[in-house]
Short mmCIF file of N, CA and C and ligand atoms in Angstrom, two decimals:
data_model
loop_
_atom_site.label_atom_id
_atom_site.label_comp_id
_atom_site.label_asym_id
_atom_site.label_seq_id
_atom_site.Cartn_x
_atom_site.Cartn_y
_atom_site.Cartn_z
N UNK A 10 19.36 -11.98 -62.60
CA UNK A 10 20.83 -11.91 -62.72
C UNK A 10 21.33 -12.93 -63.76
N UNK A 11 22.37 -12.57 -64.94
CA UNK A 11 22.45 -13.52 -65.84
C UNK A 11 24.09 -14.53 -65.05
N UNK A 12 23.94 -15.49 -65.76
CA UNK A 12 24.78 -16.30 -64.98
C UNK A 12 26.30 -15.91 -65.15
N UNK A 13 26.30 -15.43 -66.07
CA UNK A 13 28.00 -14.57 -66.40
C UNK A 13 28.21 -13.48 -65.35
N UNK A 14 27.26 -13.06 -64.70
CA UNK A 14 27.58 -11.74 -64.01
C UNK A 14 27.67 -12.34 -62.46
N UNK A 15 27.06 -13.86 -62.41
CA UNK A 15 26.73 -14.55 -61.46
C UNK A 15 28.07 -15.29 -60.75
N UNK A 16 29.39 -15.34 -61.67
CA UNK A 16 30.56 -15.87 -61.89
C UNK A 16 31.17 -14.69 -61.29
N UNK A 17 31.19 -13.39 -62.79
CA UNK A 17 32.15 -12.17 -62.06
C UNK A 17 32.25 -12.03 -60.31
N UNK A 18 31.00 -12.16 -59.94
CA UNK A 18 31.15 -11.92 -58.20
C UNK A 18 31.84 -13.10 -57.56
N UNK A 19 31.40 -14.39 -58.01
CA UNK A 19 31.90 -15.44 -57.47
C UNK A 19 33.78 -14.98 -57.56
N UNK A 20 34.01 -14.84 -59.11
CA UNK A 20 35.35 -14.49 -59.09
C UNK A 20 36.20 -13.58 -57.88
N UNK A 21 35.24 -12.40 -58.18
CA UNK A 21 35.78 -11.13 -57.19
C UNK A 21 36.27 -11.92 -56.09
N UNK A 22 34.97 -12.49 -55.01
CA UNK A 22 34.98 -13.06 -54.04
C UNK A 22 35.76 -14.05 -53.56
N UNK A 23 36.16 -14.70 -54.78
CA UNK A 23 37.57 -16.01 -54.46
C UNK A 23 38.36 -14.79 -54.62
N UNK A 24 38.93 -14.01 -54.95
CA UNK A 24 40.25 -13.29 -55.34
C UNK A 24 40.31 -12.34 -53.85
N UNK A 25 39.08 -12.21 -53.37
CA UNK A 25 39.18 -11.30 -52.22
C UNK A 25 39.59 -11.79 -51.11
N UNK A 26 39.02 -13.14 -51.27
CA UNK A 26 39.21 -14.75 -49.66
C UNK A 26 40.79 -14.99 -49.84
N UNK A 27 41.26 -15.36 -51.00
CA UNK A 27 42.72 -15.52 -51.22
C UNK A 27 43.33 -14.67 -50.97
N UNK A 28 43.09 -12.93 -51.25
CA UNK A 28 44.07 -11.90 -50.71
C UNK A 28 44.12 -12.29 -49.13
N UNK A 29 43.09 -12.14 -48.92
CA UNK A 29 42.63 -12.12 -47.12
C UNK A 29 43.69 -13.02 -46.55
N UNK A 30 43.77 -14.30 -47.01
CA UNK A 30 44.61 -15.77 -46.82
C UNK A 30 45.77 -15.26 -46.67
N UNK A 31 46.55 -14.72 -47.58
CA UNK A 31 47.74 -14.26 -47.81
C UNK A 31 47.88 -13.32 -46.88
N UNK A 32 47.08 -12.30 -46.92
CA UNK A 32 47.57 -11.20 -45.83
C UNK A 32 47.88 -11.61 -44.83
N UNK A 33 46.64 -12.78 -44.00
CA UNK A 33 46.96 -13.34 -42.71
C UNK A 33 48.12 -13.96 -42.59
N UNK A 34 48.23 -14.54 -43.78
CA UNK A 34 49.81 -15.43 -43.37
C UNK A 34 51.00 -14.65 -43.23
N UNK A 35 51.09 -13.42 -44.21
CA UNK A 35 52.16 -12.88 -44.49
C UNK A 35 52.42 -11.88 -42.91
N UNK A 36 51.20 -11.04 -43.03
CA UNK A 36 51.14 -9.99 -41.69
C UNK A 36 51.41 -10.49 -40.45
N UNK A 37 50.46 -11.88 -39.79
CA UNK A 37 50.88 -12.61 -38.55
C UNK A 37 51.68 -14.09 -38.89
N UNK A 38 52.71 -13.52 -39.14
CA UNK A 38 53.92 -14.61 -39.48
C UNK A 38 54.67 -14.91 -37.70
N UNK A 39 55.29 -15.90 -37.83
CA UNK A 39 56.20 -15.79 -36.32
C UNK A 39 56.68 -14.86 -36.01
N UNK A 40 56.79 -14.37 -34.64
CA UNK A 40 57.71 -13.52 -34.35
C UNK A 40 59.26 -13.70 -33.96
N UNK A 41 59.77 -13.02 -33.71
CA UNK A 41 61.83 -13.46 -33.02
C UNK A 41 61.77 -12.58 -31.81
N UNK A 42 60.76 -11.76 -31.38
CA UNK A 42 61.14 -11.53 -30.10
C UNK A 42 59.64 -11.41 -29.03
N UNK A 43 60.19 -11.13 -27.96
CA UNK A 43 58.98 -10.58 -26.59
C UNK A 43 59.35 -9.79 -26.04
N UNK A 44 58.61 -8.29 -26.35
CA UNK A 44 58.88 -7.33 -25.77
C UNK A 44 58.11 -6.84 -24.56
N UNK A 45 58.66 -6.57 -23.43
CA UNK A 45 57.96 -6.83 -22.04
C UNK A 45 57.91 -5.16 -21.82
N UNK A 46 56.38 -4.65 -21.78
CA UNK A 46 55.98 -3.67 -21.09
C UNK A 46 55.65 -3.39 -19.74
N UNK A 47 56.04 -2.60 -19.15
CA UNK A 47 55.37 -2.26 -17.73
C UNK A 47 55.08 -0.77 -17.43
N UNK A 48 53.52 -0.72 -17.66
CA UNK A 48 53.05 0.78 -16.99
C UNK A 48 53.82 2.01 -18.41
N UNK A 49 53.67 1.33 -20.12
CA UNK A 49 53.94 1.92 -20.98
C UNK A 49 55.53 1.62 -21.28
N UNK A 50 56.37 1.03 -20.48
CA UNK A 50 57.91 1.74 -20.46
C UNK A 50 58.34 0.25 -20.71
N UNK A 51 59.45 0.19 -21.58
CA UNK A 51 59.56 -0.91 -21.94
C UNK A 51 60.64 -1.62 -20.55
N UNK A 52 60.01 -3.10 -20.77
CA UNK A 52 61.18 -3.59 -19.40
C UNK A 52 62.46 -4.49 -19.97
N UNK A 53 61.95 -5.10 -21.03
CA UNK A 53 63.11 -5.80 -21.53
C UNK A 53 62.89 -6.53 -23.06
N UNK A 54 63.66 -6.94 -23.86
CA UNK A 54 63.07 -7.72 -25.14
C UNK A 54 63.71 -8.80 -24.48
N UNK A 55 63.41 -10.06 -25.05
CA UNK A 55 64.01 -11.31 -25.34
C UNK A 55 63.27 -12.21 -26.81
N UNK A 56 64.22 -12.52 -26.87
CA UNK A 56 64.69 -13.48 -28.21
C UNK A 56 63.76 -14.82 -28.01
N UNK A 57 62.48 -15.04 -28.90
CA UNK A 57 61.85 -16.63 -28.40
C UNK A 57 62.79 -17.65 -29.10
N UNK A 58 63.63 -17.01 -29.22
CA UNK A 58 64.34 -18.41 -29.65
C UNK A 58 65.27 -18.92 -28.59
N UNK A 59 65.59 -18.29 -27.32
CA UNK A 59 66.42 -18.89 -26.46
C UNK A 59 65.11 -18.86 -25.16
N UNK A 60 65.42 -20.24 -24.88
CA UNK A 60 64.41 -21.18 -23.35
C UNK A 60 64.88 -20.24 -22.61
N UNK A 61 63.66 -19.51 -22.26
CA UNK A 61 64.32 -18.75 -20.80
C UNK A 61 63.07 -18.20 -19.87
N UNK A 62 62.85 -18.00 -18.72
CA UNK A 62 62.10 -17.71 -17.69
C UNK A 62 62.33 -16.01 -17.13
N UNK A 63 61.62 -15.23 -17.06
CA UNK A 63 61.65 -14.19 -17.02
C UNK A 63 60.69 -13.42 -15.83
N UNK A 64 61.16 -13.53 -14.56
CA UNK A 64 60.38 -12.97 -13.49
C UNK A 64 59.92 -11.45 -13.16
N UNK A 65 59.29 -10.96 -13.44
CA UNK A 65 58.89 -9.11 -13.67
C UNK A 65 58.35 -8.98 -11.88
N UNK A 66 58.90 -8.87 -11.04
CA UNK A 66 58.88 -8.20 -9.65
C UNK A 66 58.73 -6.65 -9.60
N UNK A 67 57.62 -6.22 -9.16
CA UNK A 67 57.63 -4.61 -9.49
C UNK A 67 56.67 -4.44 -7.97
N UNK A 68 56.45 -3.06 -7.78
CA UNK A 68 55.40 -2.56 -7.31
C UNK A 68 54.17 -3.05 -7.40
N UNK A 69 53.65 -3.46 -8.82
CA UNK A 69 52.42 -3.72 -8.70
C UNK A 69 51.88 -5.22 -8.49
N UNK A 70 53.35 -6.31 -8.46
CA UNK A 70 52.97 -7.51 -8.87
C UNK A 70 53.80 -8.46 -8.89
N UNK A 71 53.95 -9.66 -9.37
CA UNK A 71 54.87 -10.59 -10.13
C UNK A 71 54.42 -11.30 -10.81
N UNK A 72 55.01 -11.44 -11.80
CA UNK A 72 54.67 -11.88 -12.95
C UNK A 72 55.86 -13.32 -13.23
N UNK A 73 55.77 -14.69 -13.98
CA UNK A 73 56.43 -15.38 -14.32
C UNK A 73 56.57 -15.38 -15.61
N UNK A 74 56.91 -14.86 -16.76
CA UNK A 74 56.83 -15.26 -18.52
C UNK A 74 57.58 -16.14 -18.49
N UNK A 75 57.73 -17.53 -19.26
CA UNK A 75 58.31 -18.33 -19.89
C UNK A 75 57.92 -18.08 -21.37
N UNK A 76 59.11 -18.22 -21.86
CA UNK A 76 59.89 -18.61 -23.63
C UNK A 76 60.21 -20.08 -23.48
N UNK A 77 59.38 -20.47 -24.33
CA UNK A 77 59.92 -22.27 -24.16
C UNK A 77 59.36 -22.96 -25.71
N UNK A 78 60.08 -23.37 -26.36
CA UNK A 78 60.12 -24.26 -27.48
C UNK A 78 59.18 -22.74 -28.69
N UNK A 79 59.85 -21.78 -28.34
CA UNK A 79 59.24 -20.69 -29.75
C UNK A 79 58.19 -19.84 -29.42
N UNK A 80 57.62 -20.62 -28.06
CA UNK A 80 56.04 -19.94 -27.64
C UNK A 80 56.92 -18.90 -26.17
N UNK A 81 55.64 -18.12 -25.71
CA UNK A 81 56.00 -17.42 -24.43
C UNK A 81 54.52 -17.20 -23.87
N UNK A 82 54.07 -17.62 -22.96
CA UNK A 82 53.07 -17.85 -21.86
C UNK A 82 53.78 -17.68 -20.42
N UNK A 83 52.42 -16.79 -20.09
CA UNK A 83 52.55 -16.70 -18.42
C UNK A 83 52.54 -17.58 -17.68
N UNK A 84 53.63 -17.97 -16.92
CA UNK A 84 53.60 -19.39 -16.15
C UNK A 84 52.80 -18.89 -14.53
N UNK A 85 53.10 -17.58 -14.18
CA UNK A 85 52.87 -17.58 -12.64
C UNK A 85 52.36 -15.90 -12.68
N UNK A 86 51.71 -15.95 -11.82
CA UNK A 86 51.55 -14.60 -11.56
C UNK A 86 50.56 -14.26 -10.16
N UNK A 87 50.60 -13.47 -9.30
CA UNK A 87 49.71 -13.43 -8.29
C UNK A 87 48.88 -11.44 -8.27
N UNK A 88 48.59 -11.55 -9.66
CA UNK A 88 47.31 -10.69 -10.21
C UNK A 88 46.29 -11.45 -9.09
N UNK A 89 45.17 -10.44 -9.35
CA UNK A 89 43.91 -10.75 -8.73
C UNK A 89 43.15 -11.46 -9.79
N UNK A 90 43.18 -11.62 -10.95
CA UNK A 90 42.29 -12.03 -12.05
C UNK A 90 42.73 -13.21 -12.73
N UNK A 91 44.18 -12.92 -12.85
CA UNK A 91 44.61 -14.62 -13.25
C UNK A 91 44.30 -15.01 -14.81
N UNK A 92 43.79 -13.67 -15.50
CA UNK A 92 43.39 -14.14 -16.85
C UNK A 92 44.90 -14.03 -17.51
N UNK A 93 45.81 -13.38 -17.39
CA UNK A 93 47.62 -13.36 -18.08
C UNK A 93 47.74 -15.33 -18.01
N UNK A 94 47.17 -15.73 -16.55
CA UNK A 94 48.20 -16.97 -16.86
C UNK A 94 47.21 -18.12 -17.59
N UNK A 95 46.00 -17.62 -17.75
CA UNK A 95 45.14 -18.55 -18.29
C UNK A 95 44.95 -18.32 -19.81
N UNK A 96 46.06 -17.15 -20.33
CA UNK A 96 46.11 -16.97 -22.01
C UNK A 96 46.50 -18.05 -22.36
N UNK A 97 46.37 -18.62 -23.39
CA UNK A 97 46.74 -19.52 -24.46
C UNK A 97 48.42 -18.64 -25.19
N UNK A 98 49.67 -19.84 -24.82
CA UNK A 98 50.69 -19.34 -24.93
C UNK A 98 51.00 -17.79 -26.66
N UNK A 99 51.57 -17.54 -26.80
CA UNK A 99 51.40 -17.08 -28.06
C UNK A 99 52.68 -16.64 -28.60
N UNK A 100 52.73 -16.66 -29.86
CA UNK A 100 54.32 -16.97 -30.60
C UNK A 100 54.08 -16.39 -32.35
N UNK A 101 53.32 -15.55 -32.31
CA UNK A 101 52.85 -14.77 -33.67
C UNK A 101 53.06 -13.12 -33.46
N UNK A 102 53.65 -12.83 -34.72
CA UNK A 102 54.02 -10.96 -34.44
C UNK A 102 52.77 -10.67 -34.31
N UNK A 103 52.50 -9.43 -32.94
CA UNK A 103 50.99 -8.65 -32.71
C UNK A 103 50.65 -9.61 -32.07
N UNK A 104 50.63 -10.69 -31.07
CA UNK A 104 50.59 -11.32 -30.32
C UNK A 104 50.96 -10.67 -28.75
N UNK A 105 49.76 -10.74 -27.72
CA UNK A 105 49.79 -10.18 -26.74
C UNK A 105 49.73 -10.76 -25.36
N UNK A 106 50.11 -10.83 -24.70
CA UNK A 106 49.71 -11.33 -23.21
C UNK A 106 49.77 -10.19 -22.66
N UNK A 107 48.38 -9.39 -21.75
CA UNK A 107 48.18 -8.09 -21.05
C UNK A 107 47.57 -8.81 -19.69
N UNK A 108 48.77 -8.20 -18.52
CA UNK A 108 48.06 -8.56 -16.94
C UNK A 108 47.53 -7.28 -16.76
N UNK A 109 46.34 -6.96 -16.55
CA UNK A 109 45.97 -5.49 -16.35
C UNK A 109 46.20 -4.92 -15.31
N UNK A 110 46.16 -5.80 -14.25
CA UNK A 110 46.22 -5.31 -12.61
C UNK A 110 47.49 -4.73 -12.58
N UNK A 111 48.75 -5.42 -13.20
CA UNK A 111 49.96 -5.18 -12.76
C UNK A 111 50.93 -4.64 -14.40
N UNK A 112 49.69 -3.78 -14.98
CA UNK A 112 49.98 -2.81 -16.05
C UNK A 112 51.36 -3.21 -16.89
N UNK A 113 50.75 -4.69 -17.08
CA UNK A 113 52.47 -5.87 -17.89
C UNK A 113 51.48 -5.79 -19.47
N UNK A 114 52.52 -5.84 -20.07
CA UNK A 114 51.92 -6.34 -21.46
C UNK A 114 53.30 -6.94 -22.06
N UNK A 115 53.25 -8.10 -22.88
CA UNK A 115 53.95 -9.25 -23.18
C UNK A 115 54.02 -8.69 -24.97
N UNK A 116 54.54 -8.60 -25.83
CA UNK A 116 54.06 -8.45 -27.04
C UNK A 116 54.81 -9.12 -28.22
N UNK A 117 54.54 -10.24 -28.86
CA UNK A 117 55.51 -10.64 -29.61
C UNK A 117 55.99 -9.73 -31.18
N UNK A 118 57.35 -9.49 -31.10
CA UNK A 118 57.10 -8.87 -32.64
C UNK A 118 58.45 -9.38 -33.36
N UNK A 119 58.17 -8.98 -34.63
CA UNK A 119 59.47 -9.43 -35.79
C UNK A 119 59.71 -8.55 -35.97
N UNK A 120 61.33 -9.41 -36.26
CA UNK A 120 62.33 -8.19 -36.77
C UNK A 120 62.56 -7.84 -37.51
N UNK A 121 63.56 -7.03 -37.91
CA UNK A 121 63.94 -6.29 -38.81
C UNK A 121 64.35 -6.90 -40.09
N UNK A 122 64.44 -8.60 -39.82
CA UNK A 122 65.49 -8.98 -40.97
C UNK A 122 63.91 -9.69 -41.50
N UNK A 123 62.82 -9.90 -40.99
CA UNK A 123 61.75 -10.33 -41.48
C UNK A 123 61.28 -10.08 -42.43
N UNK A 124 61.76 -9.00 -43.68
CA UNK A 124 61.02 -8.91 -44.65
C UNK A 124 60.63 -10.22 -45.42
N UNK A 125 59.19 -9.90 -46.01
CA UNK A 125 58.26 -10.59 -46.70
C UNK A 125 59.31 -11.09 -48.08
N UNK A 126 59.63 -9.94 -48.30
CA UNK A 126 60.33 -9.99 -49.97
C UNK A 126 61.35 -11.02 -50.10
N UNK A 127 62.11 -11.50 -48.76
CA UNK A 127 63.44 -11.86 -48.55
C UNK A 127 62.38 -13.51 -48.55
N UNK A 128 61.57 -14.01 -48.25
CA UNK A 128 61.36 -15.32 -48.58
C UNK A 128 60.98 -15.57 -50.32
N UNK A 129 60.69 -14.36 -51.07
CA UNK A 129 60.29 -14.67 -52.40
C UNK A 129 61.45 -14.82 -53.15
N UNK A 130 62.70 -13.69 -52.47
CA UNK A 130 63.75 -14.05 -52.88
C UNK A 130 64.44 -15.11 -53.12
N UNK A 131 64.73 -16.30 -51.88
CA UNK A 131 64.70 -17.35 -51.71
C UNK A 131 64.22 -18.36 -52.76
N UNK A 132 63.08 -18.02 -53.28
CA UNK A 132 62.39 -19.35 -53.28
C UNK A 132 62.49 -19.13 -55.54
N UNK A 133 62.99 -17.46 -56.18
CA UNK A 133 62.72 -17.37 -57.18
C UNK A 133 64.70 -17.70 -57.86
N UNK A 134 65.29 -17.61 -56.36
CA UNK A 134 66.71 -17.92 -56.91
C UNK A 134 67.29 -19.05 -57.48
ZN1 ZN B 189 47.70 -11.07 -14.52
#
């Protein structure tokens, strides 16, 4: 292999790690809300930007979500498995907390005013 052709890949390969970089940052950026599933059907959104505690009492369960300082983690729950309250809080769009027993899923996502373009805007004005 001559050493010029030995570069081109090196090149490719930094240009491919840096897209990658970017994508991650850009795609799982913060989210502004938590949208609370139960059994497919949505139960409620809330805003992580306002501190608030959110008790899901159903048929199958109870559940505690806390929103606290941007993040939202399961504070309580009396599932049989206990893995919802042992997630690591989470506060990134596509961000999930799933209790399976009690068919909850937690999901953080961004909004509408989140476009990507609107920070380049910003920053070229
Ligand atoms: Zn659970």
């Amino acid at each position: 292999m001559k050493k010029r052709d030995f570069l081109l890949i090196a090149a490719v390969l930094a240009v491919a790690f840096v897209i990658f970089i970017i994508m991650n940052v850009f795609v799982k950026k913060p989210g502004d809300n938590v949208v609370v599933k139960v059994d497919g059907k949505e139960y409620g959104t809330y805003p992580l930007s306002n501190d608030t505690e959110i008790v899901i009492d159903n048929a199958y369960g109870k559940n505690v979500l806390v929103i606290e300082a941007g993040k939202c983690y399961m504070k309580d729950a009396d599932c049989r498995d206990g893995i919802c309250v042992r997630h690591r809080p989470i506060d990134r769009s596509g961000d999930t907390i799933i209790c399976l027993p009690h068919k909850l899923v937690a999901e953080i996502t961004a909004g509408a005013d989140s476009n990507p373009n609107e920070e380049i805007d910003a920053t070229t004005r």
